[in-house]
Short mmCIF file of C-alpha atoms and ligand atoms in Angstrom, two decimals:
data_model
loop_
_atom_site.label_atom_id
_atom_site.label_comp_id
_atom_site.label_asym_id
_atom_site.label_seq_id
_atom_site.Cartn_x
_atom_site.Cartn_y
_atom_site.Cartn_z
CA MET A 1057 132.17 95.00 110.48
CA PRO A 1058 131.58 94.95 106.70
CA LYS A 1059 133.55 97.53 104.70
CA ASN A 1060 132.46 97.09 101.08
CA ILE A 1061 128.70 96.80 100.87
CA LEU A 1062 126.68 96.06 97.76
CA VAL A 1063 123.19 97.52 98.13
CA THR A 1064 120.59 96.44 95.57
CA GLY A 1065 117.63 98.77 95.01
CA GLY A 1066 119.46 101.67 96.64
CA ALA A 1067 117.76 104.27 94.42
CA GLY A 1068 114.34 103.36 95.83
CA PHE A 1069 112.65 104.54 99.00
CA ILE A 1070 114.18 102.44 101.79
CA GLY A 1071 117.39 101.70 99.87
CA SER A 1072 118.24 105.37 99.36
CA ASN A 1073 117.48 106.11 103.02
CA PHE A 1074 119.74 103.21 103.99
CA VAL A 1075 122.58 104.58 101.82
CA ARG A 1076 122.25 107.96 103.52
CA TYR A 1077 122.01 106.37 106.96
CA LEU A 1078 125.07 104.19 106.47
CA LEU A 1079 127.32 106.90 105.04
CA VAL A 1080 126.75 108.82 108.28
CA ALA A 1081 126.66 105.86 110.70
CA ASN A 1082 129.90 104.32 109.48
CA PRO A 1083 132.76 106.46 108.16
CA ASP A 1084 134.70 103.37 106.97
CA VAL A 1085 132.11 101.83 104.73
CA ARG A 1086 132.06 102.03 100.91
CA ILE A 1087 128.73 101.45 99.20
CA VAL A 1088 128.17 100.10 95.71
CA ASN A 1089 124.55 100.87 94.84
CA TYR A 1090 123.11 98.60 92.14
CA ASP A 1091 119.69 99.55 90.80
CA SER A 1092 117.89 99.22 87.47
CA LEU A 1093 115.98 102.51 87.99
CA THR A 1094 112.43 101.27 87.48
CA TYR A 1095 109.58 103.78 87.93
CA ALA A 1096 110.25 103.52 91.70
CA GLY A 1097 113.97 104.20 91.56
CA SER A 1098 115.42 107.63 90.91
CA LEU A 1099 118.79 109.34 91.04
CA GLU A 1100 116.85 112.26 92.52
CA ASN A 1101 116.74 110.14 95.69
CA LEU A 1102 120.55 110.12 95.84
CA LYS A 1103 121.21 113.83 95.45
CA ASP A 1104 123.30 115.60 98.11
CA LEU A 1105 124.54 112.42 99.78
CA PRO A 1106 126.83 112.93 102.77
CA ASP A 1107 130.38 111.89 101.83
CA PRO A 1108 129.41 111.00 98.22
CA GLU A 1109 132.86 109.69 97.27
CA ARG A 1110 132.13 106.59 99.35
CA HIS A 1111 129.08 105.85 97.19
CA ILE A 1112 129.30 104.31 93.72
CA PHE A 1113 126.13 104.03 91.67
CA VAL A 1114 125.89 101.27 89.05
CA GLU A 1115 122.79 100.95 86.90
CA GLY A 1116 121.79 97.34 86.28
CA ASP A 1117 119.29 94.56 86.82
CA ILE A 1118 119.64 91.95 89.55
CA ASN A 1119 118.68 89.39 86.88
CA ASP A 1120 122.04 90.07 85.20
CA GLN A 1121 124.01 87.48 87.12
CA GLY A 1122 127.28 88.08 85.25
CA LYS A 1123 127.24 91.79 86.02
CA VAL A 1124 126.59 91.12 89.70
CA GLU A 1125 129.44 88.59 89.83
CA GLY A 1126 131.73 91.20 88.27
CA LEU A 1127 130.77 93.82 90.88
CA LEU A 1128 131.26 91.43 93.78
CA GLN A 1129 134.82 90.78 92.64
CA GLU A 1130 135.73 94.28 91.48
CA TYR A 1131 134.73 95.86 94.80
CA LYS A 1132 135.62 92.89 97.06
CA ILE A 1133 132.15 92.96 98.53
CA ASP A 1134 131.84 91.61 102.07
CA ALA A 1135 128.11 92.26 102.59
CA LEU A 1136 125.18 92.38 100.20
CA VAL A 1137 122.00 94.10 101.38
CA HIS A 1138 119.16 93.19 99.04
CA PHE A 1139 116.37 95.77 98.80
CA ALA A 1140 115.65 95.59 95.05
CA ALA A 1141 112.07 94.52 94.46
CA GLU A 1142 108.74 95.40 93.01
CA SER A 1143 107.15 96.67 96.20
CA HIS A 1144 103.59 97.89 95.66
CA VAL A 1145 100.65 95.56 96.38
CA ASP A 1146 98.18 97.30 94.02
CA ARG A 1147 100.64 96.96 91.14
CA SER A 1148 101.03 93.25 91.90
CA ILE A 1149 97.26 92.94 91.48
CA LEU A 1150 97.41 94.83 88.18
CA GLY A 1151 100.30 92.74 86.81
CA PRO A 1152 102.06 90.09 88.90
CA GLU A 1153 104.67 89.13 86.29
CA ALA A 1154 107.24 91.81 87.13
CA PHE A 1155 106.99 90.69 90.76
CA ILE A 1156 107.84 87.11 89.83
CA GLN A 1157 110.68 88.24 87.57
CA THR A 1158 112.35 90.59 90.05
CA ASN A 1159 111.39 89.35 93.50
CA ILE A 1160 111.72 85.62 92.86
CA ILE A 1161 113.92 85.09 89.80
CA GLY A 1162 116.01 88.19 90.46
CA THR A 1163 116.69 87.07 94.04
CA PHE A 1164 117.57 83.61 92.72
CA ARG A 1165 120.06 85.17 90.26
CA LEU A 1166 121.68 87.17 93.06
CA LEU A 1167 121.96 84.05 95.19
CA GLU A 1168 123.53 82.18 92.29
CA ALA A 1169 126.03 85.01 91.72
CA VAL A 1170 127.00 84.87 95.37
CA ARG A 1171 127.14 81.06 95.42
CA ARG A 1172 129.52 81.02 92.47
CA VAL A 1173 131.84 83.78 93.73
CA TYR A 1174 132.03 82.85 97.45
CA ILE A 1175 131.25 79.13 97.54
CA GLU A 1176 131.85 77.34 94.22
CA GLU A 1177 134.84 79.24 92.79
CA LYS A 1178 136.01 80.68 96.12
CA LEU A 1179 137.00 83.89 94.36
CA LEU A 1180 136.37 85.84 97.58
CA PRO A 1181 136.39 84.61 101.21
CA LEU A 1182 133.05 83.30 102.51
CA GLU A 1183 134.26 83.95 106.05
CA GLY A 1184 132.70 87.21 107.25
CA PHE A 1185 130.47 87.59 104.18
CA ARG A 1186 126.75 88.33 104.75
CA PHE A 1187 123.74 88.19 102.42
CA HIS A 1188 121.07 90.32 104.11
CA HIS A 1189 117.62 89.94 102.58
CA ILE A 1190 115.12 92.74 103.20
CA SER A 1191 111.63 91.37 103.55
CA THR A 1192 108.17 92.21 104.77
CA ASP A 1193 105.64 91.18 107.38
CA GLU A 1194 103.17 90.56 104.52
CA VAL A 1195 104.68 87.08 104.07
CA PHE A 1196 102.80 86.05 107.24
CA GLY A 1197 99.37 86.85 105.78
CA GLU A 1198 96.82 88.79 107.78
CA LEU A 1199 95.84 89.02 111.44
CA GLY A 1200 92.37 89.24 112.92
CA THR A 1201 91.63 92.23 115.14
CA ASP A 1202 92.49 90.40 118.39
CA ASP A 1203 95.25 88.06 117.18
CA PRO A 1204 98.69 88.39 118.75
CA PRO A 1205 101.24 90.10 116.46
CA PHE A 1206 103.45 88.21 114.00
CA THR A 1207 106.75 86.87 115.33
CA GLU A 1208 109.69 85.11 113.65
CA GLU A 1209 107.84 81.84 114.34
CA THR A 1210 104.60 82.75 112.54
CA PRO A 1211 103.92 80.36 109.63
CA TYR A 1212 104.02 81.87 106.14
CA ALA A 1213 100.61 82.54 104.52
CA PRO A 1214 101.07 85.29 101.91
CA ASN A 1215 97.91 86.62 100.27
CA SER A 1216 98.78 89.07 97.47
CA PRO A 1217 101.03 88.30 94.47
CA TYR A 1218 103.52 90.77 96.02
CA ALA A 1219 103.48 88.96 99.37
CA ALA A 1220 103.76 85.55 97.68
CA SER A 1221 106.76 86.71 95.65
CA LYS A 1222 108.48 88.01 98.79
CA ALA A 1223 107.68 84.80 100.68
CA SER A 1224 109.19 82.83 97.83
CA SER A 1225 112.37 84.90 97.91
CA ASP A 1226 112.62 84.46 101.70
CA HIS A 1227 112.41 80.68 101.22
CA LEU A 1228 115.13 80.71 98.57
CA VAL A 1229 117.45 82.76 100.78
CA ARG A 1230 116.89 80.42 103.71
CA ALA A 1231 117.42 77.38 101.48
CA TYR A 1232 120.80 78.71 100.30
CA HIS A 1233 121.85 78.93 103.92
CA HIS A 1234 120.60 75.46 104.77
CA THR A 1235 121.93 73.78 101.62
CA TYR A 1236 125.10 75.67 100.71
CA GLY A 1237 126.01 77.29 104.03
CA LEU A 1238 125.54 80.82 102.69
CA PRO A 1239 125.72 83.24 105.66
CA ILE A 1240 122.35 84.96 105.43
CA LEU A 1241 120.15 87.23 107.53
CA ILE A 1242 116.51 88.11 106.91
CA THR A 1243 114.59 91.04 108.37
CA ASN A 1244 110.79 91.15 108.02
CA CYS A 1245 109.49 94.65 108.59
CA THR A 1246 106.14 96.41 108.85
CA ASN A 1247 104.98 99.42 106.80
CA ASN A 1248 107.66 102.08 106.37
CA TYR A 1249 107.14 105.78 105.79
CA GLY A 1250 109.35 108.85 105.49
CA PRO A 1251 111.29 110.90 102.90
CA TYR A 1252 111.64 109.69 99.28
CA GLN A 1253 108.68 107.28 99.36
CA TYR A 1254 107.03 107.05 95.96
CA PRO A 1255 103.58 108.70 96.12
CA GLU A 1256 101.62 105.54 95.37
CA LYS A 1257 101.79 104.26 98.97
CA LEU A 1258 99.18 105.48 101.46
CA ILE A 1259 101.17 108.14 103.36
CA PRO A 1260 102.97 109.95 100.51
CA LEU A 1261 99.89 109.60 98.28
CA THR A 1262 97.74 111.26 100.93
CA ILE A 1263 100.22 114.09 101.40
CA SER A 1264 100.79 114.72 97.70
CA ASN A 1265 97.06 114.52 96.82
CA ALA A 1266 96.15 116.82 99.70
CA LEU A 1267 98.69 119.43 98.60
CA ALA A 1268 97.32 119.22 95.05
CA GLY A 1269 93.73 119.57 96.30
CA LYS A 1270 92.84 116.07 95.04
CA ARG A 1271 90.66 113.55 96.83
CA LEU A 1272 92.26 111.27 99.43
CA PRO A 1273 91.21 107.70 98.57
CA VAL A 1274 90.55 105.40 101.52
CA TYR A 1275 89.92 101.79 100.53
CA GLY A 1276 86.71 100.20 101.87
CA GLN A 1277 85.82 101.78 105.19
CA GLY A 1278 89.43 102.51 106.15
CA LYS A 1279 89.28 100.09 109.07
CA GLN A 1280 92.24 97.91 108.09
CA MET A 1281 95.17 98.18 110.49
CA ARG A 1282 98.85 98.64 109.82
CA ASP A 1283 101.89 99.05 112.05
CA TRP A 1284 104.11 101.95 110.90
CA LEU A 1285 107.86 102.40 111.22
CA TYR A 1286 109.78 105.56 110.33
CA VAL A 1287 112.28 104.62 107.64
CA SER A 1288 115.47 105.59 109.51
CA ASP A 1289 114.40 103.28 112.34
CA HIS A 1290 114.17 100.46 109.81
CA CYS A 1291 117.64 101.40 108.55
CA SER A 1292 119.10 101.22 112.06
CA ALA A 1293 117.49 97.80 112.56
CA ILE A 1294 119.05 96.53 109.33
CA TRP A 1295 122.47 97.87 110.29
CA GLU A 1296 122.26 96.29 113.76
CA ALA A 1297 121.23 92.94 112.29
CA LEU A 1298 123.93 93.07 109.64
CA GLN A 1299 126.68 93.76 112.17
CA ARG A 1300 125.59 91.56 115.04
CA GLY A 1301 122.72 89.34 113.91
CA LYS A 1302 123.09 85.58 114.15
CA VAL A 1303 123.77 84.02 110.77
CA GLY A 1304 120.82 82.06 109.39
CA GLU A 1305 118.29 83.91 111.55
CA THR A 1306 115.32 86.12 110.93
CA TYR A 1307 114.49 89.33 112.81
CA ALA A 1308 110.98 90.81 112.83
CA VAL A 1309 110.97 94.62 112.94
CA GLY A 1310 108.01 96.87 113.78
CA GLY A 1311 107.13 100.24 115.21
CA ASP A 1312 104.60 99.31 117.94
CA THR A 1313 102.32 101.93 116.40
CA GLN A 1314 99.32 100.09 115.07
CA VAL A 1315 96.48 102.25 113.72
CA VAL A 1316 93.55 101.97 111.32
CA ASN A 1317 94.07 103.50 107.88
CA LEU A 1318 91.41 106.18 108.31
CA GLU A 1319 93.18 107.43 111.43
CA ILE A 1320 96.48 107.76 109.56
CA VAL A 1321 94.80 109.79 106.82
CA GLU A 1322 92.99 111.98 109.36
CA THR A 1323 96.20 112.56 111.33
CA LEU A 1324 98.02 113.60 108.16
CA CYS A 1325 95.19 116.05 107.43
CA GLU A 1326 95.49 117.53 110.92
CA ILE A 1327 99.27 117.95 110.53
CA LEU A 1328 98.80 119.58 107.12
CA ASP A 1329 96.08 121.86 108.54
CA GLU A 1330 98.65 123.01 111.10
CA LEU A 1331 101.71 123.31 108.82
CA LYS A 1332 100.10 124.50 105.59
CA PRO A 1333 96.46 125.59 106.07
CA ARG A 1334 94.30 125.60 102.92
CA ALA A 1335 93.47 128.99 101.44
CA SER A 1336 89.75 128.14 101.69
CA GLY A 1337 90.07 127.65 105.45
CA GLU A 1338 88.61 124.13 105.14
CA SER A 1339 90.38 121.12 106.61
CA TYR A 1340 92.20 118.75 104.23
CA ALA A 1341 89.95 116.09 105.79
CA GLU A 1342 87.17 117.39 103.49
CA LEU A 1343 89.06 115.63 100.67
CA ILE A 1344 88.76 112.14 102.23
CA THR A 1345 86.85 109.85 99.85
CA PHE A 1346 85.90 106.24 100.54
CA VAL A 1347 86.54 104.13 97.43
CA LYS A 1348 86.21 100.47 96.42
CA ASP A 1349 88.26 98.09 98.56
CA ARG A 1350 91.51 96.46 97.41
CA PRO A 1351 90.85 92.87 96.21
CA GLY A 1352 91.97 90.40 98.90
CA HIS A 1353 92.85 93.33 101.19
CA ASP A 1354 94.72 92.04 104.27
CA TRP A 1355 92.90 93.12 107.42
CA ARG A 1356 95.74 93.71 109.81
CA TYR A 1357 99.53 93.52 110.13
CA ASP A 1358 101.40 93.86 113.39
CA ILE A 1359 104.87 92.79 114.49
CA ASP A 1360 106.30 91.72 117.81
CA SER A 1361 109.90 93.05 117.68
CA SER A 1362 110.98 91.54 121.04
CA LYS A 1363 113.76 89.47 119.48
CA ILE A 1364 115.66 92.28 117.77
CA LYS A 1365 115.14 94.47 120.84
CA SER A 1366 116.39 91.93 123.37
CA LYS A 1367 119.13 90.24 121.30
CA LEU A 1368 120.53 93.25 119.45
CA GLY A 1369 119.38 96.16 121.63
CA TRP A 1370 117.56 97.81 118.72
CA GLN A 1371 114.96 100.45 119.54
CA ALA A 1372 112.93 102.74 117.28
CA LYS A 1373 113.63 106.43 117.90
CA GLU A 1374 110.56 108.04 116.35
CA THR A 1375 107.00 107.91 117.65
CA LEU A 1376 104.25 107.79 115.05
CA HIS A 1377 103.50 111.47 115.59
CA SER A 1378 107.12 112.67 115.42
CA GLY A 1379 107.71 110.52 112.33
CA LEU A 1380 104.59 111.83 110.58
CA MET A 1381 105.52 115.44 111.41
CA LYS A 1382 108.99 114.94 109.91
CA THR A 1383 107.53 113.22 106.87
CA VAL A 1384 104.95 115.92 106.12
CA GLN A 1385 107.60 118.60 106.59
CA TRP A 1386 109.92 116.79 104.18
CA TYR A 1387 107.23 116.62 101.48
CA LEU A 1388 106.43 120.30 102.03
CA ASP A 1389 110.10 121.17 101.64
CA ASN A 1390 110.51 118.96 98.56
CA ALA A 1391 107.53 119.79 96.39
CA GLN A 1392 109.73 119.63 93.28
CA TRP A 1393 110.66 116.03 94.06
CA ILE A 1394 106.99 115.02 93.99
CA GLU A 1395 106.35 116.94 90.76
CA ALA A 1396 109.33 115.29 89.07
CA ILE A 1397 108.11 111.74 89.67
CA ASN A 1398 104.35 112.08 89.98
CA SER A 1399 103.20 111.62 86.41
CA GLU A 1400 102.47 108.02 85.61
CA GLY A 1401 99.49 107.97 83.31
CA GLU A 1402 98.85 104.26 82.77
CA TYR A 1403 98.96 103.18 86.41
CA LYS A 1404 96.92 106.17 87.57
CA GLY A 1405 94.29 105.24 84.98
CA TRP A 1406 94.12 101.70 86.31
CA ILE A 1407 93.77 102.93 89.89
CA LYS A 1408 90.92 105.26 88.89
CA GLU A 1409 89.12 102.50 87.00
CA ASN A 1410 89.50 99.92 89.78
CA TYR A 1411 89.09 101.96 92.91
CA GLY A 1412 86.44 104.33 91.51
P1 NAD B 1697 110.76 100.81 96.17
O1 NAD B 1697 109.75 100.30 95.21
O2 NAD B 1697 110.70 102.23 96.63
O3 NAD B 1697 112.23 100.62 95.54
C1 NAD B 1697 112.63 99.45 94.90
C2 NAD B 1697 113.96 99.74 94.19
O4 NAD B 1697 114.38 98.52 93.56
C3 NAD B 1697 113.86 100.80 93.10
O5 NAD B 1697 114.94 101.69 93.20
C4 NAD B 1697 113.94 100.00 91.81
O6 NAD B 1697 114.50 100.72 90.72
C5 NAD B 1697 114.81 98.83 92.23
N1 NAD B 1697 114.59 97.64 91.39
C6 NAD B 1697 113.39 97.07 91.08
N2 NAD B 1697 113.59 96.01 90.29
C7 NAD B 1697 114.93 95.89 90.11
C8 NAD B 1697 115.76 94.97 89.40
N3 NAD B 1697 115.22 93.96 88.70
N4 NAD B 1697 117.08 95.12 89.46
C9 NAD B 1697 117.63 96.15 90.17
N5 NAD B 1697 116.91 97.05 90.84
C10 NAD B 1697 115.57 96.93 90.81
O7 NAD B 1697 110.74 99.80 97.37
P2 NAD B 1697 110.90 100.07 98.95
O8 NAD B 1697 109.59 100.44 99.50
O9 NAD B 1697 112.08 100.90 99.17
O10 NAD B 1697 111.20 98.57 99.44
C11 NAD B 1697 112.55 98.08 99.46
C12 NAD B 1697 112.53 96.65 99.98
O11 NAD B 1697 111.98 96.64 101.30
C13 NAD B 1697 111.67 95.70 99.15
O12 NAD B 1697 112.34 94.47 99.09
C14 NAD B 1697 110.38 95.59 99.94
O13 NAD B 1697 109.77 94.34 99.72
C15 NAD B 1697 110.90 95.71 101.36
N6 NAD B 1697 109.95 96.25 102.34
C16 NAD B 1697 109.28 97.42 102.08
C17 NAD B 1697 108.44 97.95 103.05
C18 NAD B 1697 107.70 99.25 102.83
O14 NAD B 1697 106.86 99.61 103.65
N7 NAD B 1697 107.96 99.99 101.78
C19 NAD B 1697 108.26 97.26 104.26
C20 NAD B 1697 108.94 96.07 104.48
C21 NAD B 1697 109.81 95.59 103.52
O1 DAU B 1698 103.73 95.68 105.60
C1 DAU B 1698 104.83 95.97 104.80
C2 DAU B 1698 104.37 96.36 103.42
O2 DAU B 1698 103.77 97.65 103.53
C3 DAU B 1698 105.50 96.39 102.39
O3 DAU B 1698 106.01 95.09 102.24
C4 DAU B 1698 105.02 96.92 101.05
O4 DAU B 1698 106.12 97.04 100.16
C5 DAU B 1698 104.39 98.27 101.26
O5 DAU B 1698 103.84 98.73 100.04
C6 DAU B 1698 103.30 98.22 102.33
O6 DAU B 1698 102.13 97.50 101.87
P1 DAU B 1698 100.64 98.04 102.11
O7 DAU B 1698 99.75 97.45 101.10
O8 DAU B 1698 100.25 97.89 103.54
O9 DAU B 1698 100.88 99.61 101.84
P2 DAU B 1698 100.03 100.74 101.09
O10 DAU B 1698 100.67 102.03 101.41
O11 DAU B 1698 99.76 100.40 99.68
O12 DAU B 1698 98.64 100.69 101.86
C7 DAU B 1698 98.56 100.88 103.27
C8 DAU B 1698 97.12 100.66 103.66
O13 DAU B 1698 96.34 101.75 103.15
C9 DAU B 1698 96.50 99.40 103.08
O14 DAU B 1698 95.61 98.84 104.02
C10 DAU B 1698 95.74 99.89 101.85
C11 DAU B 1698 95.32 101.28 102.25
N1 DAU B 1698 95.25 102.29 101.14
C12 DAU B 1698 96.31 102.38 100.31
C13 DAU B 1698 96.31 103.32 99.30
C14 DAU B 1698 97.47 103.42 98.33
C15 DAU B 1698 94.17 103.13 101.06
O15 DAU B 1698 93.21 103.04 101.84
N2 DAU B 1698 94.15 104.06 100.07
C16 DAU B 1698 95.18 104.19 99.16
O16 DAU B 1698 95.11 105.05 98.26
#
């Protein structure tokens, strides 16, 4: 059972949910949260943590190998959970360079920090240490409508610059296990949703635009399919894998809730109609607008989570409907959070220009 955990990217969406989850799930754990606070990271996401004295926030870049080495030693880290990344596909189309720098080179720097401290210089014991890499199902490419879901055995075929950068980082992590004996784990997960998700991704964008009376952009005809997992269910899968996963192995994690994009947007509109009806009496669905498709848009992602279910006993708790209800309610209760982070002129301009 790890006690001193270094979380990278813990001020972002999934990372901050994981910090919250872990502080409750394990009263013995101390978390060092290392994050460079890009546009996607915010200390707002870490307000009102349960048991905050067991959480230490350190601002910094994963590319700063020396700083990471210092933290590993200072806090006697026995598990590193690596969330930090550029995570948004549209942004990787706009400018792939940051994705290469953080997702590939940054991961390499982290691996080098760990190799020096635990393997080369033996400054801390390698025994019991874990490097847990958080990855995505997008590394497997896209599925056709009737293809079986991705498994841990599916060959890599990433399509977007984001997916290619994550695939590359997965390969590096695996290579450090194979070559240097670094005790690693990788989890590849489907689309997450829930509290604290930056409103550029489909679900929080739809909710925040709807509440502001703005159009709800659906790419192409909205027929692409995604599998959705409520974020705390992803956190429990990571924690299970970190405690009991087999070193060197990969676990695919999904929600068994595959739907087409248009249906997700329509469902969100129905929930909003119920929880916060519009003054005009019209449905939020009136705001749905079909826009230009994403270049190279992957048709379908779906995950077969049999391995993590059967080997580690993991099970998602939320259904798609219960998770969406909780999510909409959270955004309704946290309108100020959206206002505080929802003002990025340059990127919004690019989206408008490219998606019409
Ligand atoms: P996010 O964009 O919300 O957060 C990323 C965090 O990383 C931010 O806090 C940011 O400040 C930090 N960060 C970025 N570059 C950094 C750097 N160079 N050094 C230190 N910190 C840096 O991302 P998310 O959606 O929470 O995703 C977290 C991880 O989970 C990513 O690795 C992503 O690939 C993976 N993942 C995401 C999803 C999803 O649906 N969101 C699904 C599967 C896997
Ligand atoms: O599958 C896991 C991946 O899921 C993660 O690795 C990524 O970090 C995460 O961003 C997510 O990628 P997607 O591209 O699937 O997520 P996004 O929310 O951007 O889009 C979901 C689907 O909705 C996708 O088919 C594109 C579509 N879409 C998206 C936006 C932002 C729209 O139709 N309209 C929109 O405005």
